[in-house]
C-alpha atoms as one frame of an Amber mdcrd trajectory, in Angstrom:
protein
 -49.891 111.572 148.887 -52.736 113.360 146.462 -49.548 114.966 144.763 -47.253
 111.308 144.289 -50.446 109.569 142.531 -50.998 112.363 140.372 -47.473 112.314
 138.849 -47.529 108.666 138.823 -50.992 108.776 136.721 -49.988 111.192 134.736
 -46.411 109.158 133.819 -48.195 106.194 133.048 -50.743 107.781 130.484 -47.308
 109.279 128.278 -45.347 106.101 128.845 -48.134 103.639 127.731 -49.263 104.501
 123.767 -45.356 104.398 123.416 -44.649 100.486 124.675 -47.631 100.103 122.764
 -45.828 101.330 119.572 -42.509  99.317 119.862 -44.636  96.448 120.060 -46.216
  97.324 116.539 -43.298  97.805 115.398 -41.198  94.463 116.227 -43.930  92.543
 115.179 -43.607  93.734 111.830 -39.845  93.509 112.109 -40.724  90.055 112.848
 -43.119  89.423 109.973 -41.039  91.100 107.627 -37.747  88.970 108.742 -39.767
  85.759 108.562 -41.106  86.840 104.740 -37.764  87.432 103.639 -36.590  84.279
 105.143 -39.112  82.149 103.603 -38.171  84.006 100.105 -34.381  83.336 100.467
 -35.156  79.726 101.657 -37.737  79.388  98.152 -34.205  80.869  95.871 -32.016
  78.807  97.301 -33.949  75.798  97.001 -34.295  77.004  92.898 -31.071  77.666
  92.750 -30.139  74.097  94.474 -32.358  72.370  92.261 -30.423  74.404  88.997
 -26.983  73.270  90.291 -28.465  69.659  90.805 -29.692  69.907  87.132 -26.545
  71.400  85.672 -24.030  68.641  87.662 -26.729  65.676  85.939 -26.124  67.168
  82.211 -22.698  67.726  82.446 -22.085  63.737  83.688 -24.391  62.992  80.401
 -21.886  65.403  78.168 -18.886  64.131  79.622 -20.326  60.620  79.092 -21.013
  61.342  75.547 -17.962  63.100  74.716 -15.652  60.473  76.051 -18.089  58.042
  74.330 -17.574  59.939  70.735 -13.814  60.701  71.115 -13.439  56.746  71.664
 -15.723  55.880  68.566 -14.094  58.692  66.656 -10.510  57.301  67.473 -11.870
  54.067  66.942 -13.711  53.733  63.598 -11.106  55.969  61.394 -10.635  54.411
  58.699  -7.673  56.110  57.715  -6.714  59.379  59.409  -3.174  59.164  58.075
  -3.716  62.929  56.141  -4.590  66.124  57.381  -4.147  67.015  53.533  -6.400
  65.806  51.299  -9.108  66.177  48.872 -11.603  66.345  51.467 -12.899  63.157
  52.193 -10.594  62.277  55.456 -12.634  62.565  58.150 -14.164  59.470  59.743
 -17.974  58.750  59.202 -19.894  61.272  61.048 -22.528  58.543  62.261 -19.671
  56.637  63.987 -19.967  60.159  66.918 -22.744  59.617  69.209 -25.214  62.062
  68.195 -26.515  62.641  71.823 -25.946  61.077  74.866 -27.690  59.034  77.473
 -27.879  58.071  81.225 -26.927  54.776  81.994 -30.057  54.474  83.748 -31.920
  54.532  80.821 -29.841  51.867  79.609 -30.515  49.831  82.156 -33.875  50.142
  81.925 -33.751  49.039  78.430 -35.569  52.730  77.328 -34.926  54.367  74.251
 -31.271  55.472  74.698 -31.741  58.737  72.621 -33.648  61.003  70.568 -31.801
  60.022  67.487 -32.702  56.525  68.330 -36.477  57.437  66.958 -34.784  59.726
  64.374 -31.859  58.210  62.836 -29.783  59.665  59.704 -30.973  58.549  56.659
 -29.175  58.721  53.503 -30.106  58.032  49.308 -27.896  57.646  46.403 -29.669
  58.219  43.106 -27.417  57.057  40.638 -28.455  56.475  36.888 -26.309  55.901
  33.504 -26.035  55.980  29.524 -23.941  52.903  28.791 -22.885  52.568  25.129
 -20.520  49.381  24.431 -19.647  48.154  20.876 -19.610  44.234  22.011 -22.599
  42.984  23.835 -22.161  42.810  27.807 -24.509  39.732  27.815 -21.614  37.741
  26.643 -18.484  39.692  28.968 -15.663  37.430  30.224 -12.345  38.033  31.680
  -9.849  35.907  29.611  -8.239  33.204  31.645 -10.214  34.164  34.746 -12.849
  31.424  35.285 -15.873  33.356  37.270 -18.431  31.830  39.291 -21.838  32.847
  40.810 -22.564  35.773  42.494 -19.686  37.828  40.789 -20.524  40.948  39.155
 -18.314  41.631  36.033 -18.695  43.904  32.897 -19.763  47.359  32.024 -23.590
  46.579  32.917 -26.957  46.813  30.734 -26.543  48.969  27.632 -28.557  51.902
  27.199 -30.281  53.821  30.314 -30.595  52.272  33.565 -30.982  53.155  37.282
 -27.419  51.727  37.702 -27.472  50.998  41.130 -28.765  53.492  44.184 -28.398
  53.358  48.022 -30.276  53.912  51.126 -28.527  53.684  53.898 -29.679  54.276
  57.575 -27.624  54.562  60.593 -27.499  55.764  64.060 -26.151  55.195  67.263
 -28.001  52.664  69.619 -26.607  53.885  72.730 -23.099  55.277  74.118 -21.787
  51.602  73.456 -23.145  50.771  69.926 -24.222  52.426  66.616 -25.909  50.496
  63.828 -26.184  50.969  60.355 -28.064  49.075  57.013 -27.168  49.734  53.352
 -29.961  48.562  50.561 -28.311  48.746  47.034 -31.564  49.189  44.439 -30.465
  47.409  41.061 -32.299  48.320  37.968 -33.614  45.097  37.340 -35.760  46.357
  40.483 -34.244  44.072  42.387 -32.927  45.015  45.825 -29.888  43.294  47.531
 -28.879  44.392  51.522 -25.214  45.559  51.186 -24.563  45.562  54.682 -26.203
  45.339  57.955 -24.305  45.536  61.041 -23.543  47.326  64.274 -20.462  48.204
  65.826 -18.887  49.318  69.139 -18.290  53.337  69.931 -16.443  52.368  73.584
 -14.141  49.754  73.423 -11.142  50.922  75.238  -7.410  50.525  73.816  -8.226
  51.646  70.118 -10.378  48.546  69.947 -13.322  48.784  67.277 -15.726  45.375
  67.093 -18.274  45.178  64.585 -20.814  42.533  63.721 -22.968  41.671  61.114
 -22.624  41.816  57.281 -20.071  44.170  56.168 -17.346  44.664  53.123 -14.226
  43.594  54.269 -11.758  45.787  55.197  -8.973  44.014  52.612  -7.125  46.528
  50.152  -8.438  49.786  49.455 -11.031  50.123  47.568 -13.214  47.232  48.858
 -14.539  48.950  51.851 -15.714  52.065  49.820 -19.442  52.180  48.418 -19.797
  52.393  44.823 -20.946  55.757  44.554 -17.192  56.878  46.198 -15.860  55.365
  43.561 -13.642  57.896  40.849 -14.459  55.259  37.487 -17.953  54.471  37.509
 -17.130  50.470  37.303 -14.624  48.469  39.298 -11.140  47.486  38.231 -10.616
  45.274  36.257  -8.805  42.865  38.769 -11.672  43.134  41.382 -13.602  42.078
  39.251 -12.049  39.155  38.236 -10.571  38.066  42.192 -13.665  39.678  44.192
 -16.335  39.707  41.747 -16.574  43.381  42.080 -16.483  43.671  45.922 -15.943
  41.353  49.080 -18.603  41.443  51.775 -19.339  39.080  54.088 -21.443  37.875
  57.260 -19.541  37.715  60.539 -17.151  39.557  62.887 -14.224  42.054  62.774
 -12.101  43.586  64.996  -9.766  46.583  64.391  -7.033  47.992  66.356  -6.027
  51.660  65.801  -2.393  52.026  67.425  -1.877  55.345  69.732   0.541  57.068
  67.929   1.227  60.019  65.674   1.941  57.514  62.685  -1.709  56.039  61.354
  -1.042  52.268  62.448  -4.274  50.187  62.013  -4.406  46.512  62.388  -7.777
  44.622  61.550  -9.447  40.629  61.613 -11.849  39.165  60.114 -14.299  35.768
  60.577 -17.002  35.432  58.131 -19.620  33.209  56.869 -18.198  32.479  53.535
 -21.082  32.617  51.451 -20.196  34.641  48.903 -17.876  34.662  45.848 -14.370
  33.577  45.844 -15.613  31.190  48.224 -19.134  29.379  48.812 -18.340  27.005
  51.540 -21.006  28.693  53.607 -23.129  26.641  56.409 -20.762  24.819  58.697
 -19.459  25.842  62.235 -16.003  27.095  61.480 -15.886  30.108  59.578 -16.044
  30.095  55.713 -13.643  33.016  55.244 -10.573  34.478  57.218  -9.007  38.439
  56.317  -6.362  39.626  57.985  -5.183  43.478  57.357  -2.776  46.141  58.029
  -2.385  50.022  56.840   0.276  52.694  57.581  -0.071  56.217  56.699   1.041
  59.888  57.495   1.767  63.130  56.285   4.045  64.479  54.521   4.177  67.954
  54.632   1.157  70.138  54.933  -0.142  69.151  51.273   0.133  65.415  50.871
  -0.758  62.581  52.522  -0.146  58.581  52.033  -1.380  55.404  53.493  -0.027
  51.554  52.327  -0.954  48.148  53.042  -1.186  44.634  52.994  -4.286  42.342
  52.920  -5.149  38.364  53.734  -8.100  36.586  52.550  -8.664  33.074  52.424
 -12.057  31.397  51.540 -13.271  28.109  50.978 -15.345  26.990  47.704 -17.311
  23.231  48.009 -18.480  22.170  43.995 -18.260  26.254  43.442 -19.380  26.234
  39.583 -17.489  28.283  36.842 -17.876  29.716  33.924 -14.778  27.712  31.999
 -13.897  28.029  28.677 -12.831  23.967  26.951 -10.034  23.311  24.147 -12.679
  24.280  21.231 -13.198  27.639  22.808 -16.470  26.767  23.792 -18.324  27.968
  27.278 -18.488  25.167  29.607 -19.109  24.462  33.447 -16.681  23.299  35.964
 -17.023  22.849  39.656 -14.141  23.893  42.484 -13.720  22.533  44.985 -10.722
  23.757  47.885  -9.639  27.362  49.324  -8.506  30.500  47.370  -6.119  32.369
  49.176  -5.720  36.312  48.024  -3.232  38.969  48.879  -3.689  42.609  48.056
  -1.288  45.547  48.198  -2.744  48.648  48.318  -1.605  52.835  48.278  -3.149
  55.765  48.052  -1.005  59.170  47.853  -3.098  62.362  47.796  -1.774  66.209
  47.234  -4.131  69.228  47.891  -1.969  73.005  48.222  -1.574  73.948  52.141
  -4.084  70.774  52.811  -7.174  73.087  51.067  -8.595  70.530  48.006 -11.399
  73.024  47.168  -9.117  74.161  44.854  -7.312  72.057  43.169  -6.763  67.953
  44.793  -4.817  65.175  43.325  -5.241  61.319  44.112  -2.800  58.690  42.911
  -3.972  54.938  43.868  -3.313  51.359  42.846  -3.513  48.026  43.899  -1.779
  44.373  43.126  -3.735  41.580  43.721  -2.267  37.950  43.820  -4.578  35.033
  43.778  -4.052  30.801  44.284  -6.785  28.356  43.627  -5.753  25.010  45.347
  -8.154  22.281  45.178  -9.867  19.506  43.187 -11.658  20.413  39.813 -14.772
  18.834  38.164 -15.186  19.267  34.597 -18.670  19.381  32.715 -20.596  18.163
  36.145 -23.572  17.031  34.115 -21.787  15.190  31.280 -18.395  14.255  31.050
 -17.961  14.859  35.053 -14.122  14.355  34.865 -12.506  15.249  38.547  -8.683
  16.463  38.936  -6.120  18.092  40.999  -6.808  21.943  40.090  -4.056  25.004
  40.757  -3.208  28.485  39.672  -1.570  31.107  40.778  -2.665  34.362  39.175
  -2.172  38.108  39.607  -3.330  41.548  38.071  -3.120  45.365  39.179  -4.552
  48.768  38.442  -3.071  52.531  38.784  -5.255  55.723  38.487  -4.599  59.038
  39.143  -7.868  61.851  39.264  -6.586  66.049  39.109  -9.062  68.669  40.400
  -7.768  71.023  37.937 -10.493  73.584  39.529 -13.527  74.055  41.637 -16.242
  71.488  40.446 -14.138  70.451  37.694 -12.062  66.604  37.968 -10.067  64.414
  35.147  -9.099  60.825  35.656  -6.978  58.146  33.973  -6.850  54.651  34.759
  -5.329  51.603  33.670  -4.572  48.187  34.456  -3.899  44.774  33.223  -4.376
  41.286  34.423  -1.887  38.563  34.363  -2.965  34.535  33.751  -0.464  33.472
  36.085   0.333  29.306  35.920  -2.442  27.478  35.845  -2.837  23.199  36.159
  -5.880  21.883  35.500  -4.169  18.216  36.118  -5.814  15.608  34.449  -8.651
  17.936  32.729  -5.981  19.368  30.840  -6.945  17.715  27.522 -10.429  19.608
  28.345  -9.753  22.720  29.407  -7.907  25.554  27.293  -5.282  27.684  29.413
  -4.310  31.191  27.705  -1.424  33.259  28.189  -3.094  36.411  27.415  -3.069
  39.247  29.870  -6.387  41.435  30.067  -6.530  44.454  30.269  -7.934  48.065
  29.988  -7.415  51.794  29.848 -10.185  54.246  31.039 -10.427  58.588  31.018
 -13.233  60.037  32.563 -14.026  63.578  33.905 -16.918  64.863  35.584 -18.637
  67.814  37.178 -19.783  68.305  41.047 -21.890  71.228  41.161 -21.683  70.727
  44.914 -20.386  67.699  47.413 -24.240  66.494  46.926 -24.408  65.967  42.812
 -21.885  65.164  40.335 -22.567  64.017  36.670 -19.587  61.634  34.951 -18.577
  60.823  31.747 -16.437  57.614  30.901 -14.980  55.851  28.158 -13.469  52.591
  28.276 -11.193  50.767  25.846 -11.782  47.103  27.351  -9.444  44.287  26.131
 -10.475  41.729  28.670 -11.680  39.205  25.577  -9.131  37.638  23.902  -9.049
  39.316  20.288 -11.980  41.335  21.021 -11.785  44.763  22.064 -14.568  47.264
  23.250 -15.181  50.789  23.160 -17.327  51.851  26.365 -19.321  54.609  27.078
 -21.131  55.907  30.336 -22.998  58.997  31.161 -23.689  59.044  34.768 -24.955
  61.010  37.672 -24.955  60.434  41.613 -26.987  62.705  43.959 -26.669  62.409
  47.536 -30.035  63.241  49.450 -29.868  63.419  53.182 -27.405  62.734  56.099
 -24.232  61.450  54.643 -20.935  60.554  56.622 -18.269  61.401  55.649 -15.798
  59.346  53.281 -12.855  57.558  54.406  -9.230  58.547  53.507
């Protein structure tokens, strides 16, 4: 009995410190499972929270990028070349510049950064103008003008000519806005366009509202500091009164194919010259236009095409000329209906124009006047059927001969058409002389941000009275600038 409790003591004292031990030991097991646990559980809930980030900004960039591939497609102007001089690409502001939850939309929050920060663009443009004939008394033989129309080489001597700020950015993914201030050196400033325009509009549709040039012909869309001559032709002058731009509505369709097929309307206000019927509920002035273009090759490129405009003048006044050659005043009243044929052809080797570029453009413009026709308002006020059917054109062609370094030639020539001043013609002289004038210029572009221009002019667009013009300009472009249309 003495012996069995002994050994049973004595097996209890070895076996005890070790259960003791293995407890230790699982309860750090334990504690050392439940740390790493918690620390896996505290990743994966990081890494969750990473994935749940990344998923949000890729919906944003896909957003955006469908957003600016729509708005790209969209606003071309002309993407008919792939060769060119450099100047094909659509306006950069027309992309979305960053991208934004439709939440924040919805909430009517700022859409974007750029909203606060949007691109901001100046023009400083000044010139030497030397004519032998005063400008103060410029007319376009046979081509009555009336307010608002800007004709002749400008103020002699040096002037600010006319500079441009422009601001634009994009609203949201739906909309992108831009406003044009043209600075005249009379210190006078004049808003070129405001407007905004759609960046999601699905079938190639692009809407835009506001005030905007029209989209007629080619050169009336383009600012004047695109421009290869520093002045306007000739025959946009006389039909446009420089340029066309209107308040109101347009919409443009770009087709979806590998041809350039764009088809465009307009409704406008009216207000502004060939028409002044401005202020009633049916729209003052209607465009209609179409352009084709392509590629041919990989060094040229070409785009055509046809232009509508009809406006509506009530009592318009204009600068007639009577049977004694004297300047009188005459009001219009009736619509002016305009058609323009436009093309543009240019040629840069293997589709590089850093080199060497060539552009070849022109334009035929054909104009009626229908309507009624009051003769010396204040005096003599002597109403009567009024009609003419008039035309004019201009061809210029500009060689980058080598970096930096252009040459242009232009000319063109106006026609007076058939004109019936009904019963006022006893009053009124008609003239069958044509207008016209031939221009050289070459200039100097350090870089795409400054280029200085010389001009001269020979300018036959008085009867009899020919004038020698010259300009000395510059253009410098500070800040975000789009890019040019085709």
């Amino acid at each position: 009995m003495k012996k069995n409790f002994l050994r049973a003591s004595l097996a209890l004292a070895l076996v005890t410190p070790v259960h003791a031990a293995e407890k230790d030991d699982i309860a750090r097991l334990r504690q050392d499972v439940a740390a790493m646990k918690a620390a896996y559980e505290a990743r994966i809930d990081a890494l969750e929270k990473r994935l749940e980030a990344a998923e949000a900004q890729s919906k944003v960039a896909q957003t955006a990028a469908a957003a600016a591939a729509t708005a790209a497609t969209a606003t071309a102007q002309t993407t008919a070349a792939t060769a060119t001089t450099g100047t094909t690409a659509p306006p950069a502001a027309a992309v979305p510049a960053a991208a934004e939850t439709p939440a924040a939309v919805a909430n009517g929050a700022p859409s974007s950064d750029n909203a606060f920060n949007p691109a901001i663009s100046l023009i400083l443009s000044g010139t030497y103008t030397n004519t032998q004939r005063d400008p103060g008394n410029y007319a376009i033989a046979g081509f009555p003008i009336g307010n608002g129309a800007e004709i002749g080489p400008g103020d002699r001597g040096f002037s600010l000519a006319e500079s441009e700020l422009g601001i634009s950015a994009n609203v949201d993914p739906y909309f992108r806005g831009a406003l044009n201030l043209a600075m005249h050196a009379d210190n006078s400033v004049s808003l070129e366009e405001a407007y905004i325009q759609t960046l999601g509009l699905d079938h190639g549709l692009t809407a835009k509202a506001g005030r905007f040039f029209s989209g007629i012909g080619y050169l009336n869309q383009q600012h004047s500091h695109t421009w290869d001559f520093v002045d306007s032709p000739l025959v946009y002058q006389a039909m446009l009164g420089g340029q066309f731009g209107d308040d109101g509505v347009e919409l443009r369709w770009l087709a979806p194919t590998d041809l350039y097929l764009e088809l465009g309307g307009e409704l406008g206000r009216g207000g502004n010259w060939p028409g002044n019927a401005a202020g009633g509920n049916s729209p003052g002035a209607q465009a209609l236009h179409a352009h084709v273009g392509g590629d041919l090759g990989d060094s040229s490129s070409w785009r055509t095409g046809l232009s509508y405009l009809r406006t509506k003048a009530n009592a318009l006044e204009l600068a007639t000329q009577d049977a004694s050659g004297d300047s009188t005043t005459s009001a219009f009243t009736g619509t002016t209906q305009l058609v323009i044929a436009d093309f543009v052809w240019k040629w840069a080797p293997n589709g590089n124009a850093t080199q060497q570029n060539f552009k070849l453009q022109g334009e035929y413009l054909w104009r009626r006047q229908n309507g009624q026709l009051l003769y010396d308002p204040s005096s003599v006020a002597s109403n009567g059927d009024f009609r003419s059917d008039q035309s004019g054109w201009y061809l210029q062609g500009v060689y980058q001969f080598m970096p930096y370094w252009r040459v242009g030639a232009r000319t063109e020539r106006l026609s007076p058409g058939t004109v019936d001043y009904g019963m006022n013609a006893a009053y009124l002289a008609a003239t069958d002389y044509h207008a016209h004038r031939n221009s050289v210029m070459f200039d100097y572009s350090p870089s795409e941000f400054s280029r200085i221009r010389f001009q001269y002019n020979r300018d036959s667009a008085r009867q009899d009275q020919p004038d020698d013009q010259f300009f000395l300009q510059y253009q410098m472009s500070l800040g975000a600038h789009g890019a040019h249309t085709f």
